């Protein structure tokens, strides 16, 4: 840093051809400026300026430094700006894992906001299982997870991103969708086959959906979802079952299926999970953008 400062001082003198004017330009005392230039000459072992009573002229070595010095200073300034950008979260990289259900709306909206608000941060996002997301964040192999019903763990920090209203997907010919039905009471799920992922897929989510039914006095028969991703909801389309999903699950529903909100309203919490300590500035920036995005889209407003 001291060498770069002395180089900057030398260039000012060489350009002004005068120590007094260069000192005024640099806002430093002339004796201090003279000492710094001589120290640069001492370090380089060569005379850079030819000094006379009336003028200052760069030597041959000085002229070479005048030609190449500005590019060196600009490169150094660019490097310092880049390092500072990492420090304040304008540059960096973040790895994000999210579940399939978040891919309909929540993850795309977050990624879009990051590209607009923090274009210098590279976000590598991929669909992962709930278990892999939680374990990855806890182990430090994944920076951020986007999950439903995040489990409380001492080493994890939770940022509430969305309260997603829940509804039932049924076939248009199903009794629950007949007439002028615009919602479904959880009590009406009693005795029906309810298509859900196995509990170990996401215990908190499974338990919350079953609790919604239990509080309404309903005891549906759980039909374990055999595929991690079945956009056609095959058992539902065939009339063999119904399923409970968040409102974003309405996106791209196959013809013949409808999403009806639960009434009384029920919502599932969607969190960003991160490590509680030693988060990078880029991760902090993503969390801030996420909170702002949630506010803009009304994701945290009471449902129903």
PDB file of C-alpha atoms in Angstrom:
ATOM      1  CA  UNK A   1       0.000   0.000   0.000  1.00  0.00           C
ATOM      2  CA  UNK A   2       2.816   2.448   0.841  1.00  0.00           C
ATOM      3  CA  UNK A   3       4.485   1.762  -2.522  1.00  0.00           C
ATOM      4  CA  UNK A   4       1.245   2.454  -4.361  1.00  0.00           C
ATOM      5  CA  UNK A   5       0.784   5.687  -2.435  1.00  0.00           C
ATOM      6  CA  UNK A   6       4.319   6.782  -3.331  1.00  0.00           C
ATOM      7  CA  UNK A   7       3.698   5.878  -6.958  1.00  0.00           C
ATOM      8  CA  UNK A   8       0.599   8.054  -6.916  1.00  0.00           C
ATOM      9  CA  UNK A   9       2.629  10.909  -5.414  1.00  0.00           C
ATOM     10  CA  UNK A  10       5.356  10.534  -8.045  1.00  0.00           C
ATOM     11  CA  UNK A  11       2.847  10.593 -10.905  1.00  0.00           C
ATOM     12  CA  UNK A  12       1.333  13.809  -9.574  1.00  0.00           C
ATOM     13  CA  UNK A  13       4.737  15.497  -9.458  1.00  0.00           C
ATOM     14  CA  UNK A  14       5.737  14.172 -12.879  1.00  0.00           C
ATOM     15  CA  UNK A  15       2.493  15.382 -14.417  1.00  0.00           C
ATOM     16  CA  UNK A  16       2.600  18.806 -12.760  1.00  0.00           C
ATOM     17  CA  UNK A  17       6.402  19.196 -13.231  1.00  0.00           C
ATOM     18  CA  UNK A  18       6.271  21.017  -9.924  1.00  0.00           C
ATOM     19  CA  UNK A  19       6.307  19.844  -6.276  1.00  0.00           C
ATOM     20  CA  UNK A  20       4.263  22.784  -5.002  1.00  0.00           C
ATOM     21  CA  UNK A  21       1.389  22.290  -7.451  1.00  0.00           C
ATOM     22  CA  UNK A  22       1.478  18.502  -6.908  1.00  0.00           C
ATOM     23  CA  UNK A  23       1.316  18.973  -3.120  1.00  0.00           C
ATOM     24  CA  UNK A  24      -1.707  21.258  -3.489  1.00  0.00           C
ATOM     25  CA  UNK A  25      -3.372  18.706  -5.792  1.00  0.00           C
ATOM     26  CA  UNK A  26      -2.743  15.904  -3.319  1.00  0.00           C
ATOM     27  CA  UNK A  27      -3.624  18.006  -0.263  1.00  0.00           C
ATOM     28  CA  UNK A  28      -0.386  17.190   1.555  1.00  0.00           C
ATOM     29  CA  UNK A  29       2.578  19.279   2.690  1.00  0.00           C
ATOM     30  CA  UNK A  30       5.333  19.774   0.125  1.00  0.00           C
ATOM     31  CA  UNK A  31       8.169  18.495   2.409  1.00  0.00           C
ATOM     32  CA  UNK A  32       6.214  15.285   3.044  1.00  0.00           C
ATOM     33  CA  UNK A  33       5.662  14.857  -0.680  1.00  0.00           C
ATOM     34  CA  UNK A  34       9.370  15.319  -1.415  1.00  0.00           C
ATOM     35  CA  UNK A  35      10.286  12.720   1.221  1.00  0.00           C
ATOM     36  CA  UNK A  36       7.855  10.169  -0.221  1.00  0.00           C
ATOM     37  CA  UNK A  37       9.169  10.579  -3.762  1.00  0.00           C
ATOM     38  CA  UNK A  38      12.768  10.244  -2.592  1.00  0.00           C
ATOM     39  CA  UNK A  39      11.802   7.141  -0.615  1.00  0.00           C
ATOM     40  CA  UNK A  40      10.330   5.635  -3.798  1.00  0.00           C
ATOM     41  CA  UNK A  41      13.562   6.412  -5.648  1.00  0.00           C
ATOM     42  CA  UNK A  42      15.553   4.814  -2.826  1.00  0.00           C
ATOM     43  CA  UNK A  43      13.439   1.652  -2.905  1.00  0.00           C
ATOM     44  CA  UNK A  44      13.744   1.357  -6.688  1.00  0.00           C
ATOM     45  CA  UNK A  45      17.423   2.277  -6.708  1.00  0.00           C
ATOM     46  CA  UNK A  46      17.022   4.766  -9.541  1.00  0.00           C
ATOM     47  CA  UNK A  47      16.501   8.497  -9.970  1.00  0.00           C
ATOM     48  CA  UNK A  48      12.997   9.190 -11.272  1.00  0.00           C
ATOM     49  CA  UNK A  49      13.038  12.993 -11.365  1.00  0.00           C
ATOM     50  CA  UNK A  50      15.694  15.415 -12.509  1.00  0.00           C
ATOM     51  CA  UNK A  51      15.446  18.386 -10.173  1.00  0.00           C
ATOM     52  CA  UNK A  52      16.761  21.870 -10.874  1.00  0.00           C
ATOM     53  CA  UNK A  53      16.069  25.183  -9.233  1.00  0.00           C
ATOM     54  CA  UNK A  54      13.384  26.080 -11.759  1.00  0.00           C
ATOM     55  CA  UNK A  55      11.874  22.823 -12.937  1.00  0.00           C
ATOM     56  CA  UNK A  56      11.347  19.127 -12.391  1.00  0.00           C
ATOM     57  CA  UNK A  57      11.622  16.673 -15.270  1.00  0.00           C
ATOM     58  CA  UNK A  58      11.154  12.888 -15.277  1.00  0.00           C
ATOM     59  CA  UNK A  59      14.247  10.862 -16.113  1.00  0.00           C
ATOM     60  CA  UNK A  60      14.163   8.006 -18.618  1.00  0.00           C
ATOM     61  CA  UNK A  61      13.192   5.638 -15.810  1.00  0.00           C
ATOM     62  CA  UNK A  62      10.632   8.164 -14.612  1.00  0.00           C
ATOM     63  CA  UNK A  63       9.064   8.393 -18.067  1.00  0.00           C
ATOM     64  CA  UNK A  64       8.643   4.599 -18.153  1.00  0.00           C
ATOM     65  CA  UNK A  65       6.967   4.747 -14.755  1.00  0.00           C
ATOM     66  CA  UNK A  66       4.718   7.539 -16.031  1.00  0.00           C
ATOM     67  CA  UNK A  67       3.642   5.336 -18.949  1.00  0.00           C
ATOM     68  CA  UNK A  68       2.939   2.196 -16.966  1.00  0.00           C
ATOM     69  CA  UNK A  69       2.155   3.515 -13.497  1.00  0.00           C
ATOM     70  CA  UNK A  70      -1.438   4.670 -14.130  1.00  0.00           C
ATOM     71  CA  UNK A  71      -2.458   1.202 -15.343  1.00  0.00           C
ATOM     72  CA  UNK A  72      -0.974  -0.330 -12.196  1.00  0.00           C
ATOM     73  CA  UNK A  73      -2.881   2.094  -9.986  1.00  0.00           C
ATOM     74  CA  UNK A  74      -6.136   1.424 -11.840  1.00  0.00           C
ATOM     75  CA  UNK A  75      -5.619  -2.336 -11.496  1.00  0.00           C
ATOM     76  CA  UNK A  76      -4.950  -1.944  -7.783  1.00  0.00           C
ATOM     77  CA  UNK A  77      -8.006   0.289  -7.334  1.00  0.00           C
ATOM     78  CA  UNK A  78     -10.123  -2.260  -9.184  1.00  0.00           C
ATOM     79  CA  UNK A  79      -8.797  -5.034  -6.968  1.00  0.00           C
ATOM     80  CA  UNK A  80      -9.534  -3.106  -3.776  1.00  0.00           C
ATOM     81  CA  UNK A  81     -13.046  -2.289  -5.010  1.00  0.00           C
ATOM     82  CA  UNK A  82     -13.630  -5.956  -5.743  1.00  0.00           C
ATOM     83  CA  UNK A  83     -12.431  -7.053  -2.317  1.00  0.00           C
ATOM     84  CA  UNK A  84     -14.636  -4.454  -0.652  1.00  0.00           C
ATOM     85  CA  UNK A  85     -17.577  -5.650  -2.760  1.00  0.00           C
ATOM     86  CA  UNK A  86     -17.150  -9.115  -1.269  1.00  0.00           C
ATOM     87  CA  UNK A  87     -17.028  -7.602   2.191  1.00  0.00           C
ATOM     88  CA  UNK A  88     -20.308  -5.708   1.838  1.00  0.00           C
ATOM     89  CA  UNK A  89     -22.207  -8.422  -0.029  1.00  0.00           C
ATOM     90  CA  UNK A  90     -22.165  -6.954  -3.520  1.00  0.00           C
ATOM     91  CA  UNK A  91     -20.036  -9.812  -4.854  1.00  0.00           C
ATOM     92  CA  UNK A  92     -19.875 -13.448  -3.859  1.00  0.00           C
ATOM     93  CA  UNK A  93     -21.494 -16.809  -4.352  1.00  0.00           C
ATOM     94  CA  UNK A  94     -24.268 -18.681  -2.554  1.00  0.00           C
ATOM     95  CA  UNK A  95     -25.465 -22.273  -2.912  1.00  0.00           C
ATOM     96  CA  UNK A  96     -29.221 -22.702  -2.449  1.00  0.00           C
ATOM     97  CA  UNK A  97     -31.162 -25.926  -2.119  1.00  0.00           C
ATOM     98  CA  UNK A  98     -34.948 -26.009  -2.330  1.00  0.00           C
ATOM     99  CA  UNK A  99     -37.704 -28.581  -2.369  1.00  0.00           C
ATOM    100  CA  UNK A 100     -39.797 -29.369  -5.425  1.00  0.00           C
ATOM    101  CA  UNK A 101     -42.821 -27.556  -4.011  1.00  0.00           C
ATOM    102  CA  UNK A 102     -40.846 -24.287  -3.754  1.00  0.00           C
ATOM    103  CA  UNK A 103     -40.038 -24.510  -7.461  1.00  0.00           C
ATOM    104  CA  UNK A 104     -43.512 -23.369  -8.507  1.00  0.00           C
ATOM    105  CA  UNK A 105     -43.264 -19.798  -7.263  1.00  0.00           C
ATOM    106  CA  UNK A 106     -41.202 -19.101  -4.127  1.00  0.00           C
ATOM    107  CA  UNK A 107     -37.752 -20.089  -5.414  1.00  0.00           C
ATOM    108  CA  UNK A 108     -38.208 -18.482  -8.862  1.00  0.00           C
ATOM    109  CA  UNK A 109     -39.346 -15.203  -7.302  1.00  0.00           C
ATOM    110  CA  UNK A 110     -36.390 -15.209  -4.899  1.00  0.00           C
ATOM    111  CA  UNK A 111     -33.897 -15.966  -7.669  1.00  0.00           C
ATOM    112  CA  UNK A 112     -35.392 -13.231  -9.849  1.00  0.00           C
ATOM    113  CA  UNK A 113     -35.108 -10.724  -7.002  1.00  0.00           C
ATOM    114  CA  UNK A 114     -31.479 -11.689  -6.423  1.00  0.00           C
ATOM    115  CA  UNK A 115     -30.644 -11.221 -10.098  1.00  0.00           C
ATOM    116  CA  UNK A 116     -32.145  -7.733  -9.968  1.00  0.00           C
ATOM    117  CA  UNK A 117     -31.045  -6.567  -6.523  1.00  0.00           C
ATOM    118  CA  UNK A 118     -27.692  -8.342  -6.186  1.00  0.00           C
ATOM    119  CA  UNK A 119     -26.442  -9.152  -9.697  1.00  0.00           C
ATOM    120  CA  UNK A 120     -22.877  -9.544  -8.456  1.00  0.00           C
ATOM    121  CA  UNK A 121     -23.793 -12.575  -6.347  1.00  0.00           C
ATOM    122  CA  UNK A 122     -23.825 -15.898  -8.155  1.00  0.00           C
ATOM    123  CA  UNK A 123     -26.569 -18.135  -6.789  1.00  0.00           C
ATOM    124  CA  UNK A 124     -26.260 -21.803  -7.673  1.00  0.00           C
ATOM    125  CA  UNK A 125     -29.685 -23.312  -7.002  1.00  0.00           C
ATOM    126  CA  UNK A 126     -30.840 -26.890  -7.267  1.00  0.00           C
ATOM    127  CA  UNK A 127     -33.768 -29.072  -6.242  1.00  0.00           C
ATOM    128  CA  UNK A 128     -32.919 -31.320  -3.312  1.00  0.00           C
ATOM    129  CA  UNK A 129     -34.696 -33.551  -0.835  1.00  0.00           C
ATOM    130  CA  UNK A 130     -35.695 -32.074   2.507  1.00  0.00           C
ATOM    131  CA  UNK A 131     -33.217 -34.265   4.392  1.00  0.00           C
ATOM    132  CA  UNK A 132     -30.322 -33.409   2.092  1.00  0.00           C
ATOM    133  CA  UNK A 133     -31.080 -29.689   2.427  1.00  0.00           C
ATOM    134  CA  UNK A 134     -31.151 -29.711   6.233  1.00  0.00           C
ATOM    135  CA  UNK A 135     -28.090 -31.934   6.540  1.00  0.00           C
ATOM    136  CA  UNK A 136     -26.200 -29.923   3.917  1.00  0.00           C
ATOM    137  CA  UNK A 137     -26.771 -26.603   5.666  1.00  0.00           C
ATOM    138  CA  UNK A 138     -25.893 -28.090   9.053  1.00  0.00           C
ATOM    139  CA  UNK A 139     -22.681 -29.605   7.652  1.00  0.00           C
ATOM    140  CA  UNK A 140     -21.693 -26.447   5.785  1.00  0.00           C
ATOM    141  CA  UNK A 141     -21.786 -28.026   2.314  1.00  0.00           C
ATOM    142  CA  UNK A 142     -24.860 -25.929   1.449  1.00  0.00           C
ATOM    143  CA  UNK A 143     -25.250 -22.233   2.253  1.00  0.00           C
ATOM    144  CA  UNK A 144     -29.024 -21.771   2.278  1.00  0.00           C
ATOM    145  CA  UNK A 145     -32.048 -24.065   2.260  1.00  0.00           C
ATOM    146  CA  UNK A 146     -35.633 -23.248   1.335  1.00  0.00           C
ATOM    147  CA  UNK A 147     -37.965 -25.680   3.082  1.00  0.00           C
ATOM    148  CA  UNK A 148     -41.409 -26.152   4.547  1.00  0.00           C
ATOM    149  CA  UNK A 149     -41.789 -26.775   8.286  1.00  0.00           C
ATOM    150  CA  UNK A 150     -38.108 -26.330   9.098  1.00  0.00           C
ATOM    151  CA  UNK A 151     -36.963 -28.377  12.091  1.00  0.00           C
ATOM    152  CA  UNK A 152     -35.582 -26.444  15.085  1.00  0.00           C
ATOM    153  CA  UNK A 153     -31.875 -27.215  15.409  1.00  0.00           C
ATOM    154  CA  UNK A 154     -29.383 -25.409  17.580  1.00  0.00           C
ATOM    155  CA  UNK A 155     -26.888 -24.813  14.762  1.00  0.00           C
ATOM    156  CA  UNK A 156     -29.495 -23.570  12.269  1.00  0.00           C
ATOM    157  CA  UNK A 157     -31.051 -20.115  11.940  1.00  0.00           C
ATOM    158  CA  UNK A 158     -34.553 -19.830  10.501  1.00  0.00           C
ATOM    159  CA  UNK A 159     -35.866 -16.896   8.478  1.00  0.00           C
ATOM    160  CA  UNK A 160     -39.624 -17.039   7.924  1.00  0.00           C
ATOM    161  CA  UNK A 161     -40.243 -16.342   4.253  1.00  0.00           C
ATOM    162  CA  UNK A 162     -43.810 -17.355   3.571  1.00  0.00           C
ATOM    163  CA  UNK A 163     -47.072 -18.433   5.173  1.00  0.00           C
ATOM    164  CA  UNK A 164     -48.486 -20.543   2.384  1.00  0.00           C
ATOM    165  CA  UNK A 165     -52.195 -21.251   2.502  1.00  0.00           C
ATOM    166  CA  UNK A 166     -53.082 -24.895   2.059  1.00  0.00           C
ATOM    167  CA  UNK A 167     -55.744 -26.393  -0.152  1.00  0.00           C
ATOM    168  CA  UNK A 168     -56.970 -29.664  -1.559  1.00  0.00           C
ATOM    169  CA  UNK A 169     -56.368 -30.867  -5.107  1.00  0.00           C
ATOM    170  CA  UNK A 170     -59.226 -33.000  -6.375  1.00  0.00           C
ATOM    171  CA  UNK A 171     -60.638 -34.067  -9.696  1.00  0.00           C
ATOM    172  CA  UNK A 172     -63.371 -31.825 -11.109  1.00  0.00           C
ATOM    173  CA  UNK A 173     -65.782 -34.742 -10.865  1.00  0.00           C
ATOM    174  CA  UNK A 174     -64.962 -35.469  -7.235  1.00  0.00           C
ATOM    175  CA  UNK A 175     -67.830 -34.924  -4.745  1.00  0.00           C
ATOM    176  CA  UNK A 176     -65.748 -32.252  -2.923  1.00  0.00           C
ATOM    177  CA  UNK A 177     -65.694 -30.158  -6.107  1.00  0.00           C
ATOM    178  CA  UNK A 178     -69.351 -30.457  -7.015  1.00  0.00           C
ATOM    179  CA  UNK A 179     -71.854 -27.650  -7.197  1.00  0.00           C
ATOM    180  CA  UNK A 180     -70.613 -24.210  -6.224  1.00  0.00           C
ATOM    181  CA  UNK A 181     -67.840 -25.488  -3.948  1.00  0.00           C
ATOM    182  CA  UNK A 182     -65.086 -22.897  -3.524  1.00  0.00           C
ATOM    183  CA  UNK A 183     -63.332 -24.428  -0.505  1.00  0.00           C
ATOM    184  CA  UNK A 184     -63.019 -27.643   1.460  1.00  0.00           C
ATOM    185  CA  UNK A 185     -63.575 -28.145   5.168  1.00  0.00           C
ATOM    186  CA  UNK A 186     -60.865 -30.443   6.575  1.00  0.00           C
ATOM    187  CA  UNK A 187     -63.652 -32.416   8.279  1.00  0.00           C
ATOM    188  CA  UNK A 188     -64.811 -33.538   4.830  1.00  0.00           C
ATOM    189  CA  UNK A 189     -61.546 -35.444   4.370  1.00  0.00           C
ATOM    190  CA  UNK A 190     -62.633 -38.018   6.945  1.00  0.00           C
ATOM    191  CA  UNK A 191     -62.365 -41.507   5.516  1.00  0.00           C
ATOM    192  CA  UNK A 192     -60.880 -40.356   2.183  1.00  0.00           C
ATOM    193  CA  UNK A 193     -57.550 -41.504   0.841  1.00  0.00           C
ATOM    194  CA  UNK A 194     -55.076 -38.651   1.298  1.00  0.00           C
ATOM    195  CA  UNK A 195     -52.012 -38.718  -0.969  1.00  0.00           C
ATOM    196  CA  UNK A 196     -48.923 -37.656   1.003  1.00  0.00           C
ATOM    197  CA  UNK A 197     -45.193 -38.230   0.954  1.00  0.00           C
ATOM    198  CA  UNK A 198     -44.001 -40.699   3.575  1.00  0.00           C
ATOM    199  CA  UNK A 199     -43.470 -39.084   6.964  1.00  0.00           C
ATOM    200  CA  UNK A 200     -39.687 -39.463   6.866  1.00  0.00           C
ATOM    201  CA  UNK A 201     -39.649 -37.300   3.717  1.00  0.00           C
ATOM    202  CA  UNK A 202     -40.441 -34.257   5.918  1.00  0.00           C
ATOM    203  CA  UNK A 203     -41.758 -35.174   9.383  1.00  0.00           C
ATOM    204  CA  UNK A 204     -42.811 -31.642  10.332  1.00  0.00           C
ATOM    205  CA  UNK A 205     -44.851 -31.127   7.177  1.00  0.00           C
ATOM    206  CA  UNK A 206     -46.513 -34.541   7.392  1.00  0.00           C
ATOM    207  CA  UNK A 207     -47.430 -33.992  11.043  1.00  0.00           C
ATOM    208  CA  UNK A 208     -48.867 -30.536  10.377  1.00  0.00           C
ATOM    209  CA  UNK A 209     -51.143 -31.757   7.598  1.00  0.00           C
ATOM    210  CA  UNK A 210     -52.343 -34.665   9.723  1.00  0.00           C
ATOM    211  CA  UNK A 211     -52.904 -32.276  12.634  1.00  0.00           C
ATOM    212  CA  UNK A 212     -55.078 -30.038  10.420  1.00  0.00           C
ATOM    213  CA  UNK A 213     -57.263 -33.059   9.736  1.00  0.00           C
ATOM    214  CA  UNK A 214     -57.262 -34.236  13.348  1.00  0.00           C
ATOM    215  CA  UNK A 215     -58.332 -30.847  14.693  1.00  0.00           C
ATOM    216  CA  UNK A 216     -61.340 -31.022  12.369  1.00  0.00           C
ATOM    217  CA  UNK A 217     -62.151 -34.542  13.575  1.00  0.00           C
ATOM    218  CA  UNK A 218     -61.124 -36.124  10.261  1.00  0.00           C
ATOM    219  CA  UNK A 219     -59.197 -39.388   9.939  1.00  0.00           C
ATOM    220  CA  UNK A 220     -58.180 -39.782   6.309  1.00  0.00           C
ATOM    221  CA  UNK A 221     -56.424 -42.904   5.071  1.00  0.00           C
ATOM    222  CA  UNK A 222     -52.889 -41.966   4.043  1.00  0.00           C
ATOM    223  CA  UNK A 223     -51.830 -43.141   0.598  1.00  0.00           C
ATOM    224  CA  UNK A 224     -48.046 -42.819   0.433  1.00  0.00           C
ATOM    225  CA  UNK A 225     -46.873 -40.929  -2.593  1.00  0.00           C
ATOM    226  CA  UNK A 226     -44.639 -43.306  -4.531  1.00  0.00           C
ATOM    227  CA  UNK A 227     -42.899 -40.701  -6.689  1.00  0.00           C
ATOM    228  CA  UNK A 228     -40.898 -37.707  -5.473  1.00  0.00           C
ATOM    229  CA  UNK A 229     -42.370 -35.718  -8.336  1.00  0.00           C
ATOM    230  CA  UNK A 230     -45.614 -36.535 -10.092  1.00  0.00           C
ATOM    231  CA  UNK A 231     -46.907 -33.406 -11.807  1.00  0.00           C
ATOM    232  CA  UNK A 232     -49.944 -35.334 -13.051  1.00  0.00           C
ATOM    233  CA  UNK A 233     -51.069 -36.316  -9.535  1.00  0.00           C
ATOM    234  CA  UNK A 234     -51.981 -39.678 -11.011  1.00  0.00           C
ATOM    235  CA  UNK A 235     -53.910 -41.132  -8.018  1.00  0.00           C
ATOM    236  CA  UNK A 236     -55.844 -37.859  -7.692  1.00  0.00           C
ATOM    237  CA  UNK A 237     -56.611 -37.654 -11.396  1.00  0.00           C
ATOM    238  CA  UNK A 238     -57.943 -41.212 -11.311  1.00  0.00           C
ATOM    239  CA  UNK A 239     -60.247 -40.370  -8.419  1.00  0.00           C
ATOM    240  CA  UNK A 240     -58.491 -42.737  -6.032  1.00  0.00           C
ATOM    241  CA  UNK A 241     -57.307 -40.003  -3.671  1.00  0.00           C
ATOM    242  CA  UNK A 242     -57.087 -36.318  -2.860  1.00  0.00           C
ATOM    243  CA  UNK A 243     -54.037 -34.394  -1.700  1.00  0.00           C
ATOM    244  CA  UNK A 244     -53.221 -31.272   0.313  1.00  0.00           C
ATOM    245  CA  UNK A 245     -50.744 -28.802  -1.197  1.00  0.00           C
ATOM    246  CA  UNK A 246     -49.894 -25.141  -0.867  1.00  0.00           C
ATOM    247  CA  UNK A 247     -51.503 -22.496  -3.029  1.00  0.00           C
ATOM    248  CA  UNK A 248     -48.437 -22.298  -5.278  1.00  0.00           C
ATOM    249  CA  UNK A 249     -49.235 -25.885  -6.310  1.00  0.00           C
ATOM    250  CA  UNK A 250     -52.040 -24.504  -8.446  1.00  0.00           C
ATOM    251  CA  UNK A 251     -49.440 -23.494 -11.037  1.00  0.00           C
ATOM    252  CA  UNK A 252     -49.615 -25.785 -14.039  1.00  0.00           C
ATOM    253  CA  UNK A 253     -52.295 -28.114 -12.705  1.00  0.00           C
ATOM    254  CA  UNK A 254     -53.331 -30.686 -15.309  1.00  0.00           C
ATOM    255  CA  UNK A 255     -56.747 -30.285 -16.902  1.00  0.00           C
ATOM    256  CA  UNK A 256     -59.405 -31.989 -14.862  1.00  0.00           C
ATOM    257  CA  UNK A 257     -57.909 -31.078 -11.480  1.00  0.00           C
ATOM    258  CA  UNK A 258     -58.777 -28.140  -9.241  1.00  0.00           C
ATOM    259  CA  UNK A 259     -57.242 -26.615  -6.127  1.00  0.00           C
ATOM    260  CA  UNK A 260     -59.718 -25.638  -3.405  1.00  0.00           C
ATOM    261  CA  UNK A 261     -58.473 -23.788  -0.305  1.00  0.00           C
ATOM    262  CA  UNK A 262     -59.064 -25.277   3.109  1.00  0.00           C
ATOM    263  CA  UNK A 263     -61.668 -23.449   5.140  1.00  0.00           C
ATOM    264  CA  UNK A 264     -61.058 -22.686   8.009  1.00  0.00           C
ATOM    265  CA  UNK A 265     -57.819 -21.437   6.504  1.00  0.00           C
ATOM    266  CA  UNK A 266     -54.588 -23.239   7.305  1.00  0.00           C
ATOM    267  CA  UNK A 267     -51.059 -22.184   6.387  1.00  0.00           C
ATOM    268  CA  UNK A 268     -47.684 -23.889   6.320  1.00  0.00           C
ATOM    269  CA  UNK A 269     -44.528 -21.996   7.204  1.00  0.00           C
ATOM    270  CA  UNK A 270     -41.795 -21.772   4.562  1.00  0.00           C
ATOM    271  CA  UNK A 271     -38.362 -20.879   5.901  1.00  0.00           C
ATOM    272  CA  UNK A 272     -34.895 -20.101   4.697  1.00  0.00           C
ATOM    273  CA  UNK A 273     -32.428 -22.041   6.808  1.00  0.00           C
ATOM    274  CA  UNK A 274     -28.800 -21.034   7.252  1.00  0.00           C
ATOM    275  CA  UNK A 275     -26.046 -21.683   9.722  1.00  0.00           C
ATOM    276  CA  UNK A 276     -26.374 -19.484  12.741  1.00  0.00           C
ATOM    277  CA  UNK A 277     -22.754 -18.319  12.808  1.00  0.00           C
ATOM    278  CA  UNK A 278     -20.059 -17.282  10.338  1.00  0.00           C
ATOM    279  CA  UNK A 279     -22.401 -16.423   7.484  1.00  0.00           C
ATOM    280  CA  UNK A 280     -20.756 -14.703   4.550  1.00  0.00           C
ATOM    281  CA  UNK A 281     -21.809 -11.168   3.493  1.00  0.00           C
ATOM    282  CA  UNK A 282     -23.309 -12.721   0.331  1.00  0.00           C
ATOM    283  CA  UNK A 283     -25.587 -14.948   2.428  1.00  0.00           C
ATOM    284  CA  UNK A 284     -26.610 -11.967   4.559  1.00  0.00           C
ATOM    285  CA  UNK A 285     -27.443 -10.072   1.368  1.00  0.00           C
ATOM    286  CA  UNK A 286     -29.600 -12.953   0.116  1.00  0.00           C
ATOM    287  CA  UNK A 287     -31.499 -13.018   3.410  1.00  0.00           C
ATOM    288  CA  UNK A 288     -32.171  -9.287   3.179  1.00  0.00           C
ATOM    289  CA  UNK A 289     -33.385  -9.592  -0.416  1.00  0.00           C
ATOM    290  CA  UNK A 290     -35.583 -12.526   0.634  1.00  0.00           C
ATOM    291  CA  UNK A 291     -37.226 -10.568   3.447  1.00  0.00           C
ATOM    292  CA  UNK A 292     -37.817  -7.618   1.110  1.00  0.00           C
ATOM    293  CA  UNK A 293     -39.291  -9.962  -1.524  1.00  0.00           C
ATOM    294  CA  UNK A 294     -41.624 -11.525   1.028  1.00  0.00           C
ATOM    295  CA  UNK A 295     -42.856  -8.074   1.958  1.00  0.00           C
ATOM    296  CA  UNK A 296     -43.398  -7.015  -1.646  1.00  0.00           C
ATOM    297  CA  UNK A 297     -45.431 -10.135  -2.450  1.00  0.00           C
ATOM    298  CA  UNK A 298     -47.365 -10.213   0.822  1.00  0.00           C
ATOM    299  CA  UNK A 299     -46.109 -13.673   1.669  1.00  0.00           C
ATOM    300  CA  UNK A 300     -46.289 -13.086   5.408  1.00  0.00           C
ATOM    301  CA  UNK A 301     -49.785 -11.665   5.586  1.00  0.00           C
ATOM    302  CA  UNK A 302     -52.320 -13.724   7.543  1.00  0.00           C
ATOM    303  CA  UNK A 303     -53.960 -16.246   5.246  1.00  0.00           C
ATOM    304  CA  UNK A 304     -57.654 -16.459   4.570  1.00  0.00           C
TER     305      UNK A 304
END
